[in-house]
């Protein structure tokens, strides 16, 4: 992939947010990383926060299907302690079982609220030098940052998304197929903030696009909307 060129540094003190949603394997993380580098913004993969919570639940032997009021308190406390600098530090975050627990927990209203509070806290208190964010996930354009300056819905055919996921992992591919389909179904049908397309989102279908083409298209949209 071509290295993106850093084109501008934003002048404003109010952080700018570019919001990206899409299902697993759509390419949204790659596009988010590219836009962050190109426009000199920080990138937050919000799925990693849900995965962090999933890992916490597994490490503490809690039942994601039956959390008590006490569990709720400790999990909410844990979310406030998540460090954006080490969001991706644990290799277990990438495991299918972590993603599955994350997706179950992501259906709970109080977890979504706590994660959103965490995201708002980052954007309200950006570290020195950070003038804006690219945030990707499932509800960033619709629920978390509906006023983002540019919004994207990234998608791709199911078989292409599955092949991408299989290439990224050493886990058994039949597990990936079953788990990804199940997660996509759960994420799109849950009652609270399901994955949907925001009315004013740019839709990029990456099925037949190279990484360069997809990133270039997204970058043009950002230039059009935000600068
Ligand atoms: O994007 P990733 O696959 O890492 O996300 C893991 C899970 O976290 C998703 O399957 C989804 O259930 C949840 N998620 C969410 N809202 C977000 C980001 C992720 O519900 N904004």
mmCIF file of C-alpha atoms and ligand atoms in Angstrom:
data_model
loop_
_atom_site.group_PDB
_atom_site.id
_atom_site.type_symbol
_atom_site.label_atom_id
_atom_site.label_comp_id
_atom_site.label_asym_id
_atom_site.label_seq_id
_atom_site.Cartn_x
_atom_site.Cartn_y
_atom_site.Cartn_z
ATOM 1 C CA UNK A 1 0.000 0.000 0.000
ATOM 2 C CA UNK A 2 1.221 3.532 -0.789
ATOM 3 C CA UNK A 3 2.311 5.540 2.227
ATOM 4 C CA UNK A 4 -0.207 8.317 2.853
ATOM 5 C CA UNK A 5 1.072 11.879 2.681
ATOM 6 C CA UNK A 6 0.370 14.073 5.700
ATOM 7 C CA UNK A 7 -1.454 16.951 4.062
ATOM 8 C CA UNK A 8 -2.616 19.193 6.838
ATOM 9 C CA UNK A 9 -2.593 19.918 10.514
ATOM 10 C CA UNK A 10 -5.929 21.130 11.752
ATOM 11 C CA UNK A 11 -5.913 24.578 13.300
ATOM 12 C CA UNK A 12 -8.935 24.289 15.581
ATOM 13 C CA UNK A 13 -8.722 23.414 19.275
ATOM 14 C CA UNK A 14 -12.016 21.542 19.038
ATOM 15 C CA UNK A 15 -11.174 18.014 17.961
ATOM 16 C CA UNK A 16 -12.497 17.035 14.599
ATOM 17 C CA UNK A 17 -14.064 13.567 14.357
ATOM 18 C CA UNK A 18 -14.289 11.339 11.316
ATOM 19 C CA UNK A 19 -16.673 8.456 12.028
ATOM 20 C CA UNK A 20 -16.584 5.074 10.313
ATOM 21 C CA UNK A 21 -18.892 2.077 10.708
ATOM 22 C CA UNK A 22 -19.114 -1.289 9.015
ATOM 23 C CA UNK A 23 -19.215 -5.021 9.609
ATOM 24 C CA UNK A 24 -16.210 -7.289 10.320
ATOM 25 C CA UNK A 25 -13.691 -7.563 7.523
ATOM 26 C CA UNK A 26 -15.153 -4.659 5.547
ATOM 27 C CA UNK A 27 -11.817 -2.808 5.550
ATOM 28 C CA UNK A 28 -12.940 -0.021 7.882
ATOM 29 C CA UNK A 29 -9.898 -0.366 10.165
ATOM 30 C CA UNK A 30 -7.480 -0.083 7.235
ATOM 31 C CA UNK A 31 -9.291 2.972 5.894
ATOM 32 C CA UNK A 32 -9.425 4.513 9.385
ATOM 33 C CA UNK A 33 -5.670 4.036 9.828
ATOM 34 C CA UNK A 34 -4.966 5.571 6.429
ATOM 35 C CA UNK A 35 -7.151 8.628 7.045
ATOM 36 C CA UNK A 36 -5.580 9.120 10.470
ATOM 37 C CA UNK A 37 -2.087 9.128 8.961
ATOM 38 C CA UNK A 38 -3.044 11.295 6.027
ATOM 39 C CA UNK A 39 -4.850 13.982 7.993
ATOM 40 C CA UNK A 40 -2.644 13.751 11.076
ATOM 41 C CA UNK A 41 -5.397 12.515 13.392
ATOM 42 C CA UNK A 42 -5.444 9.925 16.195
ATOM 43 C CA UNK A 43 -7.188 6.631 15.408
ATOM 44 C CA UNK A 44 -9.428 4.823 17.900
ATOM 45 C CA UNK A 45 -10.738 1.374 16.998
ATOM 46 C CA UNK A 46 -13.796 1.306 19.271
ATOM 47 C CA UNK A 47 -14.168 -2.460 18.770
ATOM 48 C CA UNK A 48 -11.017 -2.826 20.860
ATOM 49 C CA UNK A 49 -12.777 -1.266 23.849
ATOM 50 C CA UNK A 50 -15.563 -3.847 23.620
ATOM 51 C CA UNK A 51 -12.876 -6.526 23.206
ATOM 52 C CA UNK A 52 -11.051 -5.179 26.305
ATOM 53 C CA UNK A 53 -14.280 -5.572 28.254
ATOM 54 C CA UNK A 54 -14.703 -9.085 26.827
ATOM 55 C CA UNK A 55 -11.204 -10.007 27.968
ATOM 56 C CA UNK A 56 -11.839 -8.562 31.419
ATOM 57 C CA UNK A 57 -15.027 -10.633 31.739
ATOM 58 C CA UNK A 58 -13.205 -13.817 30.676
ATOM 59 C CA UNK A 59 -10.166 -13.165 32.883
ATOM 60 C CA UNK A 60 -12.445 -12.636 35.893
ATOM 61 C CA UNK A 61 -14.545 -15.717 35.090
ATOM 62 C CA UNK A 62 -17.741 -13.678 34.803
ATOM 63 C CA UNK A 63 -20.681 -14.993 32.781
ATOM 64 C CA UNK A 64 -21.407 -12.550 29.916
ATOM 65 C CA UNK A 65 -24.973 -13.895 29.747
ATOM 66 C CA UNK A 66 -25.648 -13.434 33.446
ATOM 67 C CA UNK A 67 -23.883 -10.405 34.943
ATOM 68 C CA UNK A 68 -24.895 -9.288 38.432
ATOM 69 C CA UNK A 69 -25.314 -5.697 39.678
ATOM 70 C CA UNK A 70 -21.900 -6.045 41.343
ATOM 71 C CA UNK A 71 -20.342 -7.250 38.076
ATOM 72 C CA UNK A 72 -21.885 -4.205 36.386
ATOM 73 C CA UNK A 73 -20.175 -1.855 38.836
ATOM 74 C CA UNK A 74 -16.740 -3.446 38.475
ATOM 75 C CA UNK A 75 -17.004 -3.570 34.691
ATOM 76 C CA UNK A 76 -18.033 0.092 34.517
ATOM 77 C CA UNK A 77 -15.065 0.967 36.756
ATOM 78 C CA UNK A 78 -12.779 -1.098 34.576
ATOM 79 C CA UNK A 79 -13.893 0.770 31.441
ATOM 80 C CA UNK A 80 -12.873 4.106 32.984
ATOM 81 C CA UNK A 81 -9.345 2.714 33.518
ATOM 82 C CA UNK A 82 -8.770 1.629 29.900
ATOM 83 C CA UNK A 83 -5.660 3.346 28.605
ATOM 84 C CA UNK A 84 -5.894 4.509 24.974
ATOM 85 C CA UNK A 85 -2.130 4.055 24.628
ATOM 86 C CA UNK A 86 -2.331 0.297 25.312
ATOM 87 C CA UNK A 87 -5.685 -0.412 23.667
ATOM 88 C CA UNK A 88 -4.162 -3.012 21.349
ATOM 89 C CA UNK A 89 -1.497 -4.381 23.704
ATOM 90 C CA UNK A 90 -2.826 -7.879 24.475
ATOM 91 C CA UNK A 91 -2.653 -10.399 21.595
ATOM 92 C CA UNK A 92 -5.694 -12.212 23.047
ATOM 93 C CA UNK A 93 -7.830 -9.224 22.024
ATOM 94 C CA UNK A 94 -7.698 -10.531 18.449
ATOM 95 C CA UNK A 95 -9.022 -14.010 19.270
ATOM 96 C CA UNK A 96 -12.435 -15.112 18.035
ATOM 97 C CA UNK A 97 -13.588 -16.014 21.528
ATOM 98 C CA UNK A 98 -12.778 -12.485 22.737
ATOM 99 C CA UNK A 99 -14.712 -11.013 19.797
ATOM 100 C CA UNK A 100 -17.684 -13.266 20.556
ATOM 101 C CA UNK A 101 -17.847 -12.251 24.210
ATOM 102 C CA UNK A 102 -17.356 -8.604 23.170
ATOM 103 C CA UNK A 103 -20.301 -8.834 20.790
ATOM 104 C CA UNK A 104 -22.553 -10.342 23.492
ATOM 105 C CA UNK A 105 -21.574 -7.602 25.938
ATOM 106 C CA UNK A 106 -22.058 -4.942 23.268
ATOM 107 C CA UNK A 107 -25.798 -5.682 23.320
ATOM 108 C CA UNK A 108 -26.025 -4.366 26.911
ATOM 109 C CA UNK A 109 -27.170 -0.789 27.253
ATOM 110 C CA UNK A 110 -25.046 0.045 30.331
ATOM 111 C CA UNK A 111 -21.883 -1.249 28.659
ATOM 112 C CA UNK A 112 -22.555 0.818 25.539
ATOM 113 C CA UNK A 113 -23.127 3.918 27.678
ATOM 114 C CA UNK A 114 -19.864 3.361 29.587
ATOM 115 C CA UNK A 115 -17.901 2.813 26.366
ATOM 116 C CA UNK A 116 -19.410 5.955 24.827
ATOM 117 C CA UNK A 117 -18.493 7.952 27.936
ATOM 118 C CA UNK A 118 -14.935 6.679 27.552
ATOM 119 C CA UNK A 119 -14.894 7.791 23.896
ATOM 120 C CA UNK A 120 -16.288 11.243 24.766
ATOM 121 C CA UNK A 121 -13.665 11.629 27.498
ATOM 122 C CA UNK A 122 -10.884 10.958 24.963
ATOM 123 C CA UNK A 123 -12.246 13.450 22.469
ATOM 124 C CA UNK A 124 -12.883 16.092 25.146
ATOM 125 C CA UNK A 125 -9.358 15.758 26.558
ATOM 126 C CA UNK A 126 -7.090 15.016 23.627
ATOM 127 C CA UNK A 127 -3.413 14.535 24.434
ATOM 128 C CA UNK A 128 -0.991 17.298 23.467
ATOM 129 C CA UNK A 129 -0.733 17.583 19.706
ATOM 130 C CA UNK A 130 -3.893 15.611 18.886
ATOM 131 C CA UNK A 131 -6.316 17.820 16.989
ATOM 132 C CA UNK A 132 -8.785 15.249 15.806
ATOM 133 C CA UNK A 133 -9.811 11.619 15.705
ATOM 134 C CA UNK A 134 -10.796 8.915 13.289
ATOM 135 C CA UNK A 135 -13.042 6.505 15.190
ATOM 136 C CA UNK A 136 -14.356 3.272 13.737
ATOM 137 C CA UNK A 137 -16.894 0.790 15.010
ATOM 138 C CA UNK A 138 -20.538 -0.195 14.587
ATOM 139 C CA UNK A 139 -22.501 2.805 15.899
ATOM 140 C CA UNK A 140 -20.030 5.676 15.643
ATOM 141 C CA UNK A 141 -21.799 7.439 12.759
ATOM 142 C CA UNK A 142 -25.314 6.788 14.043
ATOM 143 C CA UNK A 143 -25.195 7.014 17.845
ATOM 144 C CA UNK A 144 -21.841 8.143 19.220
ATOM 145 C CA UNK A 145 -20.760 10.959 16.885
ATOM 146 C CA UNK A 146 -23.796 11.740 14.713
ATOM 147 C CA UNK A 147 -22.323 15.209 14.049
ATOM 148 C CA UNK A 148 -18.969 13.912 12.818
ATOM 149 C CA UNK A 149 -17.630 16.015 9.954
ATOM 150 C CA UNK A 150 -17.415 13.004 7.651
ATOM 151 C CA UNK A 151 -19.181 9.677 8.090
ATOM 152 C CA UNK A 152 -18.513 6.419 6.292
ATOM 153 C CA UNK A 153 -20.225 3.086 6.001
ATOM 154 C CA UNK A 154 -17.691 0.568 4.730
ATOM 155 C CA UNK A 155 -18.970 -2.735 3.450
ATOM 156 C CA UNK A 156 -18.010 -5.727 1.275
ATOM 157 C CA UNK A 157 -19.583 -9.000 0.161
ATOM 158 C CA UNK A 158 -19.761 -11.573 2.915
ATOM 159 C CA UNK A 159 -17.409 -14.081 1.253
ATOM 160 C CA UNK A 160 -14.758 -11.393 0.694
ATOM 161 C CA UNK A 161 -14.999 -10.276 4.327
ATOM 162 C CA UNK A 162 -14.656 -13.871 5.499
ATOM 163 C CA UNK A 163 -11.575 -14.472 3.344
ATOM 164 C CA UNK A 164 -9.951 -11.312 4.738
ATOM 165 C CA UNK A 165 -10.591 -12.437 8.310
ATOM 166 C CA UNK A 166 -9.228 -15.906 7.614
ATOM 167 C CA UNK A 167 -6.014 -14.437 6.197
ATOM 168 C CA UNK A 168 -5.535 -12.310 9.330
ATOM 169 C CA UNK A 169 -5.764 -15.174 11.811
ATOM 170 C CA UNK A 170 -4.173 -18.506 12.656
ATOM 171 C CA UNK A 171 -7.446 -19.784 14.088
ATOM 172 C CA UNK A 172 -9.483 -22.603 12.473
ATOM 173 C CA UNK A 173 -11.289 -21.182 9.452
ATOM 174 C CA UNK A 174 -14.619 -22.989 9.998
ATOM 175 C CA UNK A 175 -14.802 -21.300 13.418
ATOM 176 C CA UNK A 176 -14.192 -17.928 11.798
ATOM 177 C CA UNK A 177 -17.086 -18.432 9.356
ATOM 178 C CA UNK A 178 -19.589 -19.445 12.000
ATOM 179 C CA UNK A 179 -18.487 -16.835 14.527
ATOM 180 C CA UNK A 180 -18.338 -13.921 12.117
ATOM 181 C CA UNK A 181 -21.801 -14.645 10.727
ATOM 182 C CA UNK A 182 -23.188 -14.941 14.233
ATOM 183 C CA UNK A 183 -21.530 -11.676 15.375
ATOM 184 C CA UNK A 184 -22.702 -9.797 12.283
ATOM 185 C CA UNK A 185 -26.249 -11.012 12.867
ATOM 186 C CA UNK A 186 -26.129 -10.032 16.555
ATOM 187 C CA UNK A 187 -24.570 -6.618 15.841
ATOM 188 C CA UNK A 188 -27.132 -5.787 13.155
ATOM 189 C CA UNK A 189 -30.218 -6.989 15.034
ATOM 190 C CA UNK A 190 -29.583 -5.929 18.648
ATOM 191 C CA UNK A 191 -32.100 -3.505 20.118
ATOM 192 C CA UNK A 192 -29.623 -0.807 21.128
ATOM 193 C CA UNK A 193 -27.566 0.988 18.501
ATOM 194 C CA UNK A 194 -27.442 -1.808 15.931
ATOM 195 C CA UNK A 195 -25.118 -1.503 12.943
ATOM 196 C CA UNK A 196 -27.002 0.537 10.324
ATOM 197 C CA UNK A 197 -26.128 3.005 7.586
ATOM 198 C CA UNK A 198 -26.334 6.657 8.642
ATOM 199 C CA UNK A 199 -28.393 8.687 6.144
ATOM 200 C CA UNK A 200 -25.535 11.084 5.457
ATOM 201 C CA UNK A 201 -22.741 8.498 5.339
ATOM 202 C CA UNK A 202 -20.528 7.947 2.325
ATOM 203 C CA UNK A 203 -20.941 4.265 1.443
ATOM 204 C CA UNK A 204 -17.813 2.523 0.195
ATOM 205 C CA UNK A 205 -18.158 -1.069 -0.983
ATOM 206 C CA UNK A 206 -14.632 -2.492 -0.913
ATOM 207 C CA UNK A 207 -15.524 -5.850 -2.534
ATOM 208 C CA UNK A 208 -13.825 -5.024 -5.827
ATOM 209 C CA UNK A 209 -11.531 -2.200 -4.673
ATOM 210 C CA UNK A 210 -7.829 -2.390 -3.887
ATOM 211 C CA UNK A 211 -6.753 -0.978 -0.519
ATOM 212 C CA UNK A 212 -5.295 2.045 -2.315
ATOM 213 C CA UNK A 213 -8.525 2.704 -4.209
ATOM 214 C CA UNK A 214 -10.697 2.396 -1.087
ATOM 215 C CA UNK A 215 -8.412 4.677 0.948
ATOM 216 C CA UNK A 216 -8.135 7.208 -1.861
ATOM 217 C CA UNK A 217 -11.940 7.372 -2.243
ATOM 218 C CA UNK A 218 -12.382 7.897 1.497
ATOM 219 C CA UNK A 219 -9.684 10.539 1.573
ATOM 220 C CA UNK A 220 -11.393 12.532 -1.193
ATOM 221 C CA UNK A 221 -14.656 12.454 0.765
ATOM 222 C CA UNK A 222 -12.882 13.786 3.874
ATOM 223 C CA UNK A 223 -11.297 16.599 1.910
ATOM 224 C CA UNK A 224 -14.712 17.474 0.482
ATOM 225 C CA UNK A 225 -16.536 17.460 3.827
ATOM 226 C CA UNK A 226 -14.000 18.532 6.453
ATOM 227 C CA UNK A 227 -11.498 20.928 4.872
HETATM 228 O O1 LIG B 1 -14.715 -4.251 15.380
HETATM 229 P P1 LIG B 1 -14.513 -5.463 16.242
HETATM 230 O O2 LIG B 1 -14.753 -6.755 15.507
HETATM 231 O O3 LIG B 1 -13.229 -5.464 16.975
HETATM 232 O O4 LIG B 1 -15.653 -5.336 17.365
HETATM 233 C C1 LIG B 1 -15.923 -6.379 18.267
HETATM 234 C C2 LIG B 1 -17.375 -6.294 18.673
HETATM 235 O O5 LIG B 1 -17.585 -5.089 19.427
HETATM 236 C C3 LIG B 1 -18.359 -6.205 17.520
HETATM 237 O O6 LIG B 1 -18.733 -7.481 17.034
HETATM 238 C C4 LIG B 1 -19.522 -5.457 18.127
HETATM 239 O O7 LIG B 1 -20.385 -6.322 18.806
HETATM 240 C C5 LIG B 1 -18.873 -4.566 19.169
HETATM 241 N N1 LIG B 1 -18.802 -3.184 18.770
HETATM 242 C C6 LIG B 1 -19.926 -2.394 18.926
HETATM 243 N N2 LIG B 1 -19.876 -1.069 18.679
HETATM 244 C C7 LIG B 1 -18.746 -0.485 18.263
HETATM 245 C C8 LIG B 1 -17.582 -1.272 18.066
HETATM 246 C C9 LIG B 1 -17.643 -2.627 18.304
HETATM 247 O O8 LIG B 1 -20.985 -2.906 19.289
HETATM 248 N N3 LIG B 1 -18.729 0.818 18.058
#
